[in-house]
């Protein structure tokens, strides 16, 4: 039987949250992330860190949470019915960064660990997570860099790792009711355990750490390069319009949001990913051959960014 070191996972997650907040606060240069520690009545708690109306980051949230309960929620048992009736512990770091500048993309990352236990039975555990990028005015250079760092995170774990989790990301961050992908992808993985990968606990944990550690390596250089570019009011309006798609995905399709709400999680922390400013327009269409049209016509079509 493998040793499952829950305390080591918790320690890593808190360290990851601290490191990311520190580096992003440097990029903003004006504000820091406030700390909001909370407890969950049913068991567990967390530390939510939020920045609003910074010089660079309009809204950013980096959330650590640890929750436990006696029954897995429907969002978790829908695709794994064998979990029904088990107690669970879930922990993770989840973040979304919405920069003010339309030329700086929104980014998302999360890494998480679940363990479901029942007396007299082997525990069922797995890791999940990933990171993805949602540009508004995109360019190939950023897309290629983002995916190269994603591949770097995967390389120590086998050559099949990056294409597998890159495709899973493309498939997952798809807004079905709009027939659009949310962004240019990255990595998405779930149910990573010994049964699905042949890795032991330590190897699975190492993979989650690699993804978590590579997020800031992928995002910080892009944010630094784009955060001070001049932009027009029209470009700002387009950014707010496209943020609406981000909100729609998170509220309608995102499994993490559903899990948090169904487990009685802290609503403020679950919805911290929503941007401060967003707009919707009725049946708006971009002008043909414009940079706005280029986003959906070219960049939001999944492709092998490392060979374009």
PDB file of C-alpha atoms in Angstrom:
ATOM      1  CA  UNK A   1       0.000   0.000   0.000  1.00  0.00           C
ATOM      2  CA  UNK A   2       1.363   3.407  -0.948  1.00  0.00           C
ATOM      3  CA  UNK A   3       1.917   6.169   1.585  1.00  0.00           C
ATOM      4  CA  UNK A   4      -0.328   9.130   0.762  1.00  0.00           C
ATOM      5  CA  UNK A   5       1.299  12.252   2.217  1.00  0.00           C
ATOM      6  CA  UNK A   6      -1.561  14.734   2.497  1.00  0.00           C
ATOM      7  CA  UNK A   7       0.448  17.143   4.630  1.00  0.00           C
ATOM      8  CA  UNK A   8       3.164  17.387   1.969  1.00  0.00           C
ATOM      9  CA  UNK A   9       0.516  18.308  -0.613  1.00  0.00           C
ATOM     10  CA  UNK A  10      -0.946  20.980   1.671  1.00  0.00           C
ATOM     11  CA  UNK A  11       2.491  22.451   2.345  1.00  0.00           C
ATOM     12  CA  UNK A  12       3.336  22.621  -1.348  1.00  0.00           C
ATOM     13  CA  UNK A  13       0.041  24.279  -2.239  1.00  0.00           C
ATOM     14  CA  UNK A  14       0.461  27.047   0.330  1.00  0.00           C
ATOM     15  CA  UNK A  15       4.031  27.656  -0.835  1.00  0.00           C
ATOM     16  CA  UNK A  16       2.870  27.783  -4.465  1.00  0.00           C
ATOM     17  CA  UNK A  17       0.176  30.338  -3.600  1.00  0.00           C
ATOM     18  CA  UNK A  18       2.720  32.527  -1.827  1.00  0.00           C
ATOM     19  CA  UNK A  19       5.239  32.364  -4.681  1.00  0.00           C
ATOM     20  CA  UNK A  20       2.703  33.216  -7.368  1.00  0.00           C
ATOM     21  CA  UNK A  21       1.232  36.130  -5.411  1.00  0.00           C
ATOM     22  CA  UNK A  22       4.690  37.533  -4.769  1.00  0.00           C
ATOM     23  CA  UNK A  23       5.705  37.419  -8.451  1.00  0.00           C
ATOM     24  CA  UNK A  24       2.417  38.860  -9.728  1.00  0.00           C
ATOM     25  CA  UNK A  25       2.545  41.673  -7.171  1.00  0.00           C
ATOM     26  CA  UNK A  26       5.985  42.556  -8.574  1.00  0.00           C
ATOM     27  CA  UNK A  27       4.480  42.791 -12.060  1.00  0.00           C
ATOM     28  CA  UNK A  28       1.686  45.034 -10.826  1.00  0.00           C
ATOM     29  CA  UNK A  29       4.080  47.277  -8.944  1.00  0.00           C
ATOM     30  CA  UNK A  30       1.330  49.169  -7.125  1.00  0.00           C
ATOM     31  CA  UNK A  31      -0.813  46.753  -5.137  1.00  0.00           C
ATOM     32  CA  UNK A  32      -0.440  43.473  -3.298  1.00  0.00           C
ATOM     33  CA  UNK A  33      -2.896  40.640  -2.787  1.00  0.00           C
ATOM     34  CA  UNK A  34      -5.017  40.996   0.318  1.00  0.00           C
ATOM     35  CA  UNK A  35      -5.314  37.907   2.540  1.00  0.00           C
ATOM     36  CA  UNK A  36      -8.677  36.540   3.604  1.00  0.00           C
ATOM     37  CA  UNK A  37      -8.458  33.434   5.778  1.00  0.00           C
ATOM     38  CA  UNK A  38     -11.661  31.469   6.255  1.00  0.00           C
ATOM     39  CA  UNK A  39     -13.045  28.326   7.852  1.00  0.00           C
ATOM     40  CA  UNK A  40     -15.681  25.950   6.541  1.00  0.00           C
ATOM     41  CA  UNK A  41     -18.314  24.817   9.030  1.00  0.00           C
ATOM     42  CA  UNK A  42     -18.522  21.320   7.540  1.00  0.00           C
ATOM     43  CA  UNK A  43     -14.751  20.880   7.752  1.00  0.00           C
ATOM     44  CA  UNK A  44     -11.705  22.607   6.338  1.00  0.00           C
ATOM     45  CA  UNK A  45     -11.075  26.165   5.245  1.00  0.00           C
ATOM     46  CA  UNK A  46      -8.704  28.164   3.147  1.00  0.00           C
ATOM     47  CA  UNK A  47      -6.822  31.306   2.320  1.00  0.00           C
ATOM     48  CA  UNK A  48      -8.161  33.551  -0.428  1.00  0.00           C
ATOM     49  CA  UNK A  49      -5.845  36.202  -1.826  1.00  0.00           C
ATOM     50  CA  UNK A  50      -7.290  38.902  -4.079  1.00  0.00           C
ATOM     51  CA  UNK A  51      -6.034  41.995  -5.889  1.00  0.00           C
ATOM     52  CA  UNK A  52      -8.451  44.543  -7.366  1.00  0.00           C
ATOM     53  CA  UNK A  53      -7.816  47.708  -9.373  1.00  0.00           C
ATOM     54  CA  UNK A  54      -4.058  47.440  -9.437  1.00  0.00           C
ATOM     55  CA  UNK A  55      -1.881  49.279 -11.929  1.00  0.00           C
ATOM     56  CA  UNK A  56      -1.683  46.141 -14.098  1.00  0.00           C
ATOM     57  CA  UNK A  57      -4.068  43.581 -12.609  1.00  0.00           C
ATOM     58  CA  UNK A  58      -7.680  44.716 -12.665  1.00  0.00           C
ATOM     59  CA  UNK A  59      -8.899  41.609 -10.829  1.00  0.00           C
ATOM     60  CA  UNK A  60      -6.842  38.681  -9.666  1.00  0.00           C
ATOM     61  CA  UNK A  61      -7.610  35.897  -7.242  1.00  0.00           C
ATOM     62  CA  UNK A  62      -5.328  33.126  -5.971  1.00  0.00           C
ATOM     63  CA  UNK A  63      -7.241  30.759  -3.733  1.00  0.00           C
ATOM     64  CA  UNK A  64      -6.036  27.938  -1.502  1.00  0.00           C
ATOM     65  CA  UNK A  65      -8.762  25.699  -0.137  1.00  0.00           C
ATOM     66  CA  UNK A  66      -9.035  22.503   1.859  1.00  0.00           C
ATOM     67  CA  UNK A  67     -12.450  20.919   2.278  1.00  0.00           C
ATOM     68  CA  UNK A  68     -13.646  17.623   3.655  1.00  0.00           C
ATOM     69  CA  UNK A  69     -16.979  15.880   3.962  1.00  0.00           C
ATOM     70  CA  UNK A  70     -18.765  12.587   4.431  1.00  0.00           C
ATOM     71  CA  UNK A  71     -20.222  12.273   0.929  1.00  0.00           C
ATOM     72  CA  UNK A  72     -18.823  13.216  -2.471  1.00  0.00           C
ATOM     73  CA  UNK A  73     -20.957  15.764  -4.339  1.00  0.00           C
ATOM     74  CA  UNK A  74     -22.766  14.997  -7.596  1.00  0.00           C
ATOM     75  CA  UNK A  75     -20.175  16.853  -9.691  1.00  0.00           C
ATOM     76  CA  UNK A  76     -17.517  14.364  -8.550  1.00  0.00           C
ATOM     77  CA  UNK A  77     -19.556  11.142  -8.664  1.00  0.00           C
ATOM     78  CA  UNK A  78     -21.207  11.795 -12.046  1.00  0.00           C
ATOM     79  CA  UNK A  79     -18.263  10.276 -13.931  1.00  0.00           C
ATOM     80  CA  UNK A  80     -17.034   8.091 -11.049  1.00  0.00           C
ATOM     81  CA  UNK A  81     -20.044   6.420  -9.380  1.00  0.00           C
ATOM     82  CA  UNK A  82     -17.748   4.210  -7.260  1.00  0.00           C
ATOM     83  CA  UNK A  83     -17.065   7.305  -5.128  1.00  0.00           C
ATOM     84  CA  UNK A  84     -20.643   7.538  -3.870  1.00  0.00           C
ATOM     85  CA  UNK A  85     -20.894   7.118  -0.104  1.00  0.00           C
ATOM     86  CA  UNK A  86     -17.235   7.797   0.588  1.00  0.00           C
ATOM     87  CA  UNK A  87     -15.867  10.549   2.748  1.00  0.00           C
ATOM     88  CA  UNK A  88     -13.501  12.912   0.985  1.00  0.00           C
ATOM     89  CA  UNK A  89     -10.755  15.456   1.393  1.00  0.00           C
ATOM     90  CA  UNK A  90     -10.014  17.943  -1.385  1.00  0.00           C
ATOM     91  CA  UNK A  91      -7.360  20.601  -1.545  1.00  0.00           C
ATOM     92  CA  UNK A  92      -5.971  22.854  -4.216  1.00  0.00           C
ATOM     93  CA  UNK A  93      -4.815  26.209  -5.475  1.00  0.00           C
ATOM     94  CA  UNK A  94      -6.898  27.924  -8.132  1.00  0.00           C
ATOM     95  CA  UNK A  95      -6.274  31.292  -9.715  1.00  0.00           C
ATOM     96  CA  UNK A  96      -7.533  33.629 -12.407  1.00  0.00           C
ATOM     97  CA  UNK A  97      -5.771  36.848 -13.409  1.00  0.00           C
ATOM     98  CA  UNK A  98      -7.601  39.537 -15.413  1.00  0.00           C
ATOM     99  CA  UNK A  99      -5.161  42.281 -16.461  1.00  0.00           C
ATOM    100  CA  UNK A 100      -6.427  45.762 -17.240  1.00  0.00           C
ATOM    101  CA  UNK A 101      -4.671  46.060 -20.605  1.00  0.00           C
ATOM    102  CA  UNK A 102      -6.574  44.333 -23.463  1.00  0.00           C
ATOM    103  CA  UNK A 103      -3.255  43.219 -24.973  1.00  0.00           C
ATOM    104  CA  UNK A 104      -2.392  41.257 -21.830  1.00  0.00           C
ATOM    105  CA  UNK A 105      -4.242  37.929 -21.739  1.00  0.00           C
ATOM    106  CA  UNK A 106      -6.311  36.523 -18.924  1.00  0.00           C
ATOM    107  CA  UNK A 107      -4.783  33.427 -17.366  1.00  0.00           C
ATOM    108  CA  UNK A 108      -6.068  30.555 -15.279  1.00  0.00           C
ATOM    109  CA  UNK A 109      -4.303  27.829 -13.321  1.00  0.00           C
ATOM    110  CA  UNK A 110      -5.292  25.242 -10.789  1.00  0.00           C
ATOM    111  CA  UNK A 111      -3.709  22.213  -9.179  1.00  0.00           C
ATOM    112  CA  UNK A 112      -5.639  19.970  -6.826  1.00  0.00           C
ATOM    113  CA  UNK A 113      -5.675  16.689  -4.940  1.00  0.00           C
ATOM    114  CA  UNK A 114      -8.664  14.532  -3.955  1.00  0.00           C
ATOM    115  CA  UNK A 115      -8.827  11.490  -1.740  1.00  0.00           C
ATOM    116  CA  UNK A 116     -12.034   9.518  -1.085  1.00  0.00           C
ATOM    117  CA  UNK A 117     -12.038   7.018   1.758  1.00  0.00           C
ATOM    118  CA  UNK A 118     -14.318   4.349   3.209  1.00  0.00           C
ATOM    119  CA  UNK A 119     -13.692   2.039   6.147  1.00  0.00           C
ATOM    120  CA  UNK A 120     -12.407  -1.335   5.044  1.00  0.00           C
ATOM    121  CA  UNK A 121     -11.547  -0.208   1.522  1.00  0.00           C
ATOM    122  CA  UNK A 122      -8.465   1.140  -0.215  1.00  0.00           C
ATOM    123  CA  UNK A 123      -8.540   4.936  -0.582  1.00  0.00           C
ATOM    124  CA  UNK A 124      -9.220   6.340  -4.036  1.00  0.00           C
ATOM    125  CA  UNK A 125      -7.052   9.368  -4.801  1.00  0.00           C
ATOM    126  CA  UNK A 126      -6.037  11.484  -7.750  1.00  0.00           C
ATOM    127  CA  UNK A 127      -4.427  14.720  -8.825  1.00  0.00           C
ATOM    128  CA  UNK A 128      -5.814  17.222 -11.313  1.00  0.00           C
ATOM    129  CA  UNK A 129      -5.145  20.673 -12.664  1.00  0.00           C
ATOM    130  CA  UNK A 130      -3.583  22.587 -15.515  1.00  0.00           C
ATOM    131  CA  UNK A 131      -3.234  26.089 -16.892  1.00  0.00           C
ATOM    132  CA  UNK A 132      -4.675  27.891 -19.904  1.00  0.00           C
ATOM    133  CA  UNK A 133      -4.463  31.294 -21.570  1.00  0.00           C
ATOM    134  CA  UNK A 134      -7.281  33.528 -22.816  1.00  0.00           C
ATOM    135  CA  UNK A 135      -6.013  36.359 -25.024  1.00  0.00           C
ATOM    136  CA  UNK A 136      -8.159  39.123 -26.511  1.00  0.00           C
ATOM    137  CA  UNK A 137      -5.623  40.557 -28.971  1.00  0.00           C
ATOM    138  CA  UNK A 138      -3.493  37.515 -29.612  1.00  0.00           C
ATOM    139  CA  UNK A 139      -0.161  36.922 -31.318  1.00  0.00           C
ATOM    140  CA  UNK A 140       1.712  33.784 -32.305  1.00  0.00           C
ATOM    141  CA  UNK A 141       4.766  34.631 -30.238  1.00  0.00           C
ATOM    142  CA  UNK A 142       2.847  34.480 -26.958  1.00  0.00           C
ATOM    143  CA  UNK A 143       0.936  31.349 -27.977  1.00  0.00           C
ATOM    144  CA  UNK A 144       4.132  29.529 -28.925  1.00  0.00           C
ATOM    145  CA  UNK A 145       5.913  30.579 -25.734  1.00  0.00           C
ATOM    146  CA  UNK A 146       2.983  29.552 -23.537  1.00  0.00           C
ATOM    147  CA  UNK A 147       2.812  26.107 -25.104  1.00  0.00           C
ATOM    148  CA  UNK A 148       6.574  25.618 -25.040  1.00  0.00           C
ATOM    149  CA  UNK A 149       6.595  26.164 -21.271  1.00  0.00           C
ATOM    150  CA  UNK A 150       3.618  23.779 -20.969  1.00  0.00           C
ATOM    151  CA  UNK A 151       5.633  21.185 -22.870  1.00  0.00           C
ATOM    152  CA  UNK A 152       8.646  21.852 -20.643  1.00  0.00           C
ATOM    153  CA  UNK A 153       6.473  21.056 -17.616  1.00  0.00           C
ATOM    154  CA  UNK A 154       5.518  17.717 -19.143  1.00  0.00           C
ATOM    155  CA  UNK A 155       8.836  16.617 -20.684  1.00  0.00           C
ATOM    156  CA  UNK A 156      10.225  14.783 -17.616  1.00  0.00           C
ATOM    157  CA  UNK A 157       7.123  12.583 -17.548  1.00  0.00           C
ATOM    158  CA  UNK A 158       7.226  11.139 -21.066  1.00  0.00           C
ATOM    159  CA  UNK A 159       6.821  12.344 -24.626  1.00  0.00           C
ATOM    160  CA  UNK A 160       3.137  11.436 -24.716  1.00  0.00           C
ATOM    161  CA  UNK A 161       2.375  13.665 -21.716  1.00  0.00           C
ATOM    162  CA  UNK A 162       2.170  17.101 -23.375  1.00  0.00           C
ATOM    163  CA  UNK A 163       0.047  16.137 -26.428  1.00  0.00           C
ATOM    164  CA  UNK A 164      -2.342  14.166 -24.219  1.00  0.00           C
ATOM    165  CA  UNK A 165      -2.990  16.943 -21.722  1.00  0.00           C
ATOM    166  CA  UNK A 166      -2.824  19.676 -24.365  1.00  0.00           C
ATOM    167  CA  UNK A 167      -5.688  17.991 -26.254  1.00  0.00           C
ATOM    168  CA  UNK A 168      -7.634  17.478 -23.031  1.00  0.00           C
ATOM    169  CA  UNK A 169      -7.313  21.223 -22.364  1.00  0.00           C
ATOM    170  CA  UNK A 170      -8.563  22.086 -25.859  1.00  0.00           C
ATOM    171  CA  UNK A 171     -11.540  19.769 -25.381  1.00  0.00           C
ATOM    172  CA  UNK A 172     -12.377  20.917 -21.849  1.00  0.00           C
ATOM    173  CA  UNK A 173     -12.265  24.699 -22.263  1.00  0.00           C
ATOM    174  CA  UNK A 174     -14.914  24.645 -24.972  1.00  0.00           C
ATOM    175  CA  UNK A 175     -18.048  26.787 -24.637  1.00  0.00           C
ATOM    176  CA  UNK A 176     -20.618  24.416 -26.085  1.00  0.00           C
ATOM    177  CA  UNK A 177     -23.486  26.876 -26.289  1.00  0.00           C
ATOM    178  CA  UNK A 178     -21.277  29.303 -28.277  1.00  0.00           C
ATOM    179  CA  UNK A 179     -19.415  26.663 -30.315  1.00  0.00           C
ATOM    180  CA  UNK A 180     -16.189  28.422 -29.323  1.00  0.00           C
ATOM    181  CA  UNK A 181     -13.052  27.548 -27.434  1.00  0.00           C
ATOM    182  CA  UNK A 182     -12.369  29.800 -24.455  1.00  0.00           C
ATOM    183  CA  UNK A 183      -8.750  30.526 -25.263  1.00  0.00           C
ATOM    184  CA  UNK A 184      -5.609  29.060 -26.815  1.00  0.00           C
ATOM    185  CA  UNK A 185      -5.361  26.203 -24.336  1.00  0.00           C
ATOM    186  CA  UNK A 186      -2.429  24.848 -22.403  1.00  0.00           C
ATOM    187  CA  UNK A 187      -2.711  21.804 -20.138  1.00  0.00           C
ATOM    188  CA  UNK A 188      -5.612  20.085 -18.415  1.00  0.00           C
ATOM    189  CA  UNK A 189      -5.398  16.815 -16.483  1.00  0.00           C
ATOM    190  CA  UNK A 190      -7.646  14.969 -14.070  1.00  0.00           C
ATOM    191  CA  UNK A 191      -7.796  11.552 -12.397  1.00  0.00           C
ATOM    192  CA  UNK A 192      -3.997  11.288 -12.432  1.00  0.00           C
ATOM    193  CA  UNK A 193      -3.155   8.339 -10.181  1.00  0.00           C
ATOM    194  CA  UNK A 194      -1.413   4.966 -10.299  1.00  0.00           C
ATOM    195  CA  UNK A 195      -4.244   3.289 -12.208  1.00  0.00           C
ATOM    196  CA  UNK A 196      -4.375   5.877 -14.989  1.00  0.00           C
ATOM    197  CA  UNK A 197      -0.635   6.505 -15.416  1.00  0.00           C
ATOM    198  CA  UNK A 198       1.367   3.649 -13.792  1.00  0.00           C
ATOM    199  CA  UNK A 199       3.092   6.383 -11.700  1.00  0.00           C
ATOM    200  CA  UNK A 200       3.206   5.999  -7.942  1.00  0.00           C
ATOM    201  CA  UNK A 201       1.986   8.699  -5.560  1.00  0.00           C
ATOM    202  CA  UNK A 202       5.326  10.526  -5.519  1.00  0.00           C
ATOM    203  CA  UNK A 203       5.499  10.633  -9.328  1.00  0.00           C
ATOM    204  CA  UNK A 204       1.919  11.872  -9.620  1.00  0.00           C
ATOM    205  CA  UNK A 205       2.633  14.515  -6.985  1.00  0.00           C
ATOM    206  CA  UNK A 206       5.804  15.526  -8.852  1.00  0.00           C
ATOM    207  CA  UNK A 207       3.810  16.012 -12.052  1.00  0.00           C
ATOM    208  CA  UNK A 208       1.291  18.235 -10.286  1.00  0.00           C
ATOM    209  CA  UNK A 209       4.162  20.267  -8.822  1.00  0.00           C
ATOM    210  CA  UNK A 210       5.771  20.649 -12.243  1.00  0.00           C
ATOM    211  CA  UNK A 211       2.563  22.060 -13.703  1.00  0.00           C
ATOM    212  CA  UNK A 212       2.075  24.373 -10.735  1.00  0.00           C
ATOM    213  CA  UNK A 213       5.670  25.614 -10.827  1.00  0.00           C
ATOM    214  CA  UNK A 214       5.663  26.243 -14.586  1.00  0.00           C
ATOM    215  CA  UNK A 215       2.591  28.495 -14.543  1.00  0.00           C
ATOM    216  CA  UNK A 216       4.427  31.636 -13.460  1.00  0.00           C
ATOM    217  CA  UNK A 217       7.290  30.813 -15.855  1.00  0.00           C
ATOM    218  CA  UNK A 218       4.749  30.791 -18.674  1.00  0.00           C
ATOM    219  CA  UNK A 219       2.626  33.785 -17.681  1.00  0.00           C
ATOM    220  CA  UNK A 220       4.908  36.362 -16.093  1.00  0.00           C
ATOM    221  CA  UNK A 221       7.008  37.057 -19.251  1.00  0.00           C
ATOM    222  CA  UNK A 222       3.855  37.521 -21.343  1.00  0.00           C
ATOM    223  CA  UNK A 223       2.276  39.837 -18.791  1.00  0.00           C
ATOM    224  CA  UNK A 224       5.495  41.836 -18.526  1.00  0.00           C
ATOM    225  CA  UNK A 225       5.700  42.245 -22.294  1.00  0.00           C
ATOM    226  CA  UNK A 226       2.081  43.312 -22.836  1.00  0.00           C
ATOM    227  CA  UNK A 227       1.037  45.191 -19.699  1.00  0.00           C
ATOM    228  CA  UNK A 228       2.198  48.663 -20.800  1.00  0.00           C
ATOM    229  CA  UNK A 229       1.189  48.596 -24.477  1.00  0.00           C
ATOM    230  CA  UNK A 230      -1.055  51.488 -25.561  1.00  0.00           C
ATOM    231  CA  UNK A 231      -4.673  50.608 -26.257  1.00  0.00           C
ATOM    232  CA  UNK A 232      -7.830  52.288 -27.516  1.00  0.00           C
ATOM    233  CA  UNK A 233     -11.297  52.513 -26.010  1.00  0.00           C
ATOM    234  CA  UNK A 234     -12.499  50.197 -28.784  1.00  0.00           C
ATOM    235  CA  UNK A 235      -9.955  47.588 -27.723  1.00  0.00           C
ATOM    236  CA  UNK A 236     -11.016  47.943 -24.106  1.00  0.00           C
ATOM    237  CA  UNK A 237     -14.670  47.474 -25.110  1.00  0.00           C
ATOM    238  CA  UNK A 238     -13.759  44.291 -26.990  1.00  0.00           C
ATOM    239  CA  UNK A 239     -11.908  42.972 -23.964  1.00  0.00           C
ATOM    240  CA  UNK A 240     -14.993  43.482 -21.786  1.00  0.00           C
ATOM    241  CA  UNK A 241     -17.168  41.774 -24.381  1.00  0.00           C
ATOM    242  CA  UNK A 242     -14.878  38.747 -24.587  1.00  0.00           C
ATOM    243  CA  UNK A 243     -14.708  38.528 -20.808  1.00  0.00           C
ATOM    244  CA  UNK A 244     -18.383  37.655 -21.014  1.00  0.00           C
ATOM    245  CA  UNK A 245     -17.421  34.355 -22.624  1.00  0.00           C
ATOM    246  CA  UNK A 246     -15.112  33.674 -19.692  1.00  0.00           C
ATOM    247  CA  UNK A 247     -17.951  34.241 -17.237  1.00  0.00           C
ATOM    248  CA  UNK A 248     -20.304  32.029 -19.238  1.00  0.00           C
ATOM    249  CA  UNK A 249     -17.886  29.107 -19.193  1.00  0.00           C
ATOM    250  CA  UNK A 250     -17.162  29.385 -15.474  1.00  0.00           C
ATOM    251  CA  UNK A 251     -20.808  29.549 -14.468  1.00  0.00           C
ATOM    252  CA  UNK A 252     -22.215  27.004 -16.927  1.00  0.00           C
ATOM    253  CA  UNK A 253     -19.548  24.397 -17.649  1.00  0.00           C
ATOM    254  CA  UNK A 254     -16.667  24.528 -15.180  1.00  0.00           C
ATOM    255  CA  UNK A 255     -16.531  21.418 -12.974  1.00  0.00           C
ATOM    256  CA  UNK A 256     -14.495  23.185 -10.301  1.00  0.00           C
ATOM    257  CA  UNK A 257     -17.151  25.853  -9.857  1.00  0.00           C
ATOM    258  CA  UNK A 258     -19.856  23.189  -9.610  1.00  0.00           C
ATOM    259  CA  UNK A 259     -17.819  21.161  -7.112  1.00  0.00           C
ATOM    260  CA  UNK A 260     -17.273  24.202  -4.906  1.00  0.00           C
ATOM    261  CA  UNK A 261     -20.934  25.169  -4.886  1.00  0.00           C
ATOM    262  CA  UNK A 262     -22.178  21.607  -4.364  1.00  0.00           C
ATOM    263  CA  UNK A 263     -19.858  21.034  -1.405  1.00  0.00           C
ATOM    264  CA  UNK A 264     -21.090  24.175   0.330  1.00  0.00           C
ATOM    265  CA  UNK A 265     -17.854  25.975  -0.382  1.00  0.00           C
ATOM    266  CA  UNK A 266     -17.253  29.643   0.294  1.00  0.00           C
ATOM    267  CA  UNK A 267     -19.091  31.499  -2.465  1.00  0.00           C
ATOM    268  CA  UNK A 268     -16.838  34.576  -2.421  1.00  0.00           C
ATOM    269  CA  UNK A 269     -13.790  32.378  -2.996  1.00  0.00           C
ATOM    270  CA  UNK A 270     -15.448  30.211  -5.642  1.00  0.00           C
ATOM    271  CA  UNK A 271     -16.550  33.247  -7.670  1.00  0.00           C
ATOM    272  CA  UNK A 272     -13.359  35.267  -7.216  1.00  0.00           C
ATOM    273  CA  UNK A 273     -12.463  34.320 -10.800  1.00  0.00           C
ATOM    274  CA  UNK A 274     -15.149  36.616 -12.202  1.00  0.00           C
ATOM    275  CA  UNK A 275     -13.829  39.904 -13.621  1.00  0.00           C
ATOM    276  CA  UNK A 276     -14.749  43.252 -12.090  1.00  0.00           C
ATOM    277  CA  UNK A 277     -15.945  44.674 -15.411  1.00  0.00           C
ATOM    278  CA  UNK A 278     -17.624  42.729 -18.205  1.00  0.00           C
ATOM    279  CA  UNK A 279     -20.210  43.386 -20.913  1.00  0.00           C
ATOM    280  CA  UNK A 280     -22.580  41.502 -23.177  1.00  0.00           C
ATOM    281  CA  UNK A 281     -23.995  42.707 -26.499  1.00  0.00           C
ATOM    282  CA  UNK A 282     -26.876  41.295 -28.445  1.00  0.00           C
ATOM    283  CA  UNK A 283     -25.692  39.354 -31.503  1.00  0.00           C
ATOM    284  CA  UNK A 284     -22.571  41.492 -31.938  1.00  0.00           C
ATOM    285  CA  UNK A 285     -20.254  40.481 -34.786  1.00  0.00           C
ATOM    286  CA  UNK A 286     -16.704  41.763 -35.388  1.00  0.00           C
ATOM    287  CA  UNK A 287     -15.826  43.477 -38.640  1.00  0.00           C
ATOM    288  CA  UNK A 288     -14.472  41.043 -41.216  1.00  0.00           C
ATOM    289  CA  UNK A 289     -10.666  40.734 -41.330  1.00  0.00           C
ATOM    290  CA  UNK A 290     -10.266  42.849 -38.188  1.00  0.00           C
ATOM    291  CA  UNK A 291      -8.057  41.898 -35.254  1.00  0.00           C
ATOM    292  CA  UNK A 292     -11.244  41.242 -33.315  1.00  0.00           C
ATOM    293  CA  UNK A 293     -12.387  38.748 -35.963  1.00  0.00           C
ATOM    294  CA  UNK A 294      -8.911  37.210 -36.043  1.00  0.00           C
ATOM    295  CA  UNK A 295      -9.339  36.048 -32.449  1.00  0.00           C
ATOM    296  CA  UNK A 296     -12.182  33.650 -33.196  1.00  0.00           C
ATOM    297  CA  UNK A 297     -11.301  32.951 -36.835  1.00  0.00           C
ATOM    298  CA  UNK A 298      -7.713  31.892 -36.130  1.00  0.00           C
ATOM    299  CA  UNK A 299      -6.524  31.911 -32.515  1.00  0.00           C
ATOM    300  CA  UNK A 300      -9.445  30.131 -30.883  1.00  0.00           C
ATOM    301  CA  UNK A 301      -9.141  27.196 -33.272  1.00  0.00           C
ATOM    302  CA  UNK A 302      -7.071  24.463 -31.572  1.00  0.00           C
ATOM    303  CA  UNK A 303      -3.763  23.866 -33.312  1.00  0.00           C
ATOM    304  CA  UNK A 304      -0.243  22.640 -32.718  1.00  0.00           C
ATOM    305  CA  UNK A 305       1.249  25.960 -31.619  1.00  0.00           C
ATOM    306  CA  UNK A 306       4.777  24.567 -31.523  1.00  0.00           C
ATOM    307  CA  UNK A 307       4.782  23.957 -35.272  1.00  0.00           C
ATOM    308  CA  UNK A 308       2.816  26.911 -36.715  1.00  0.00           C
TER     309      UNK A 308
END
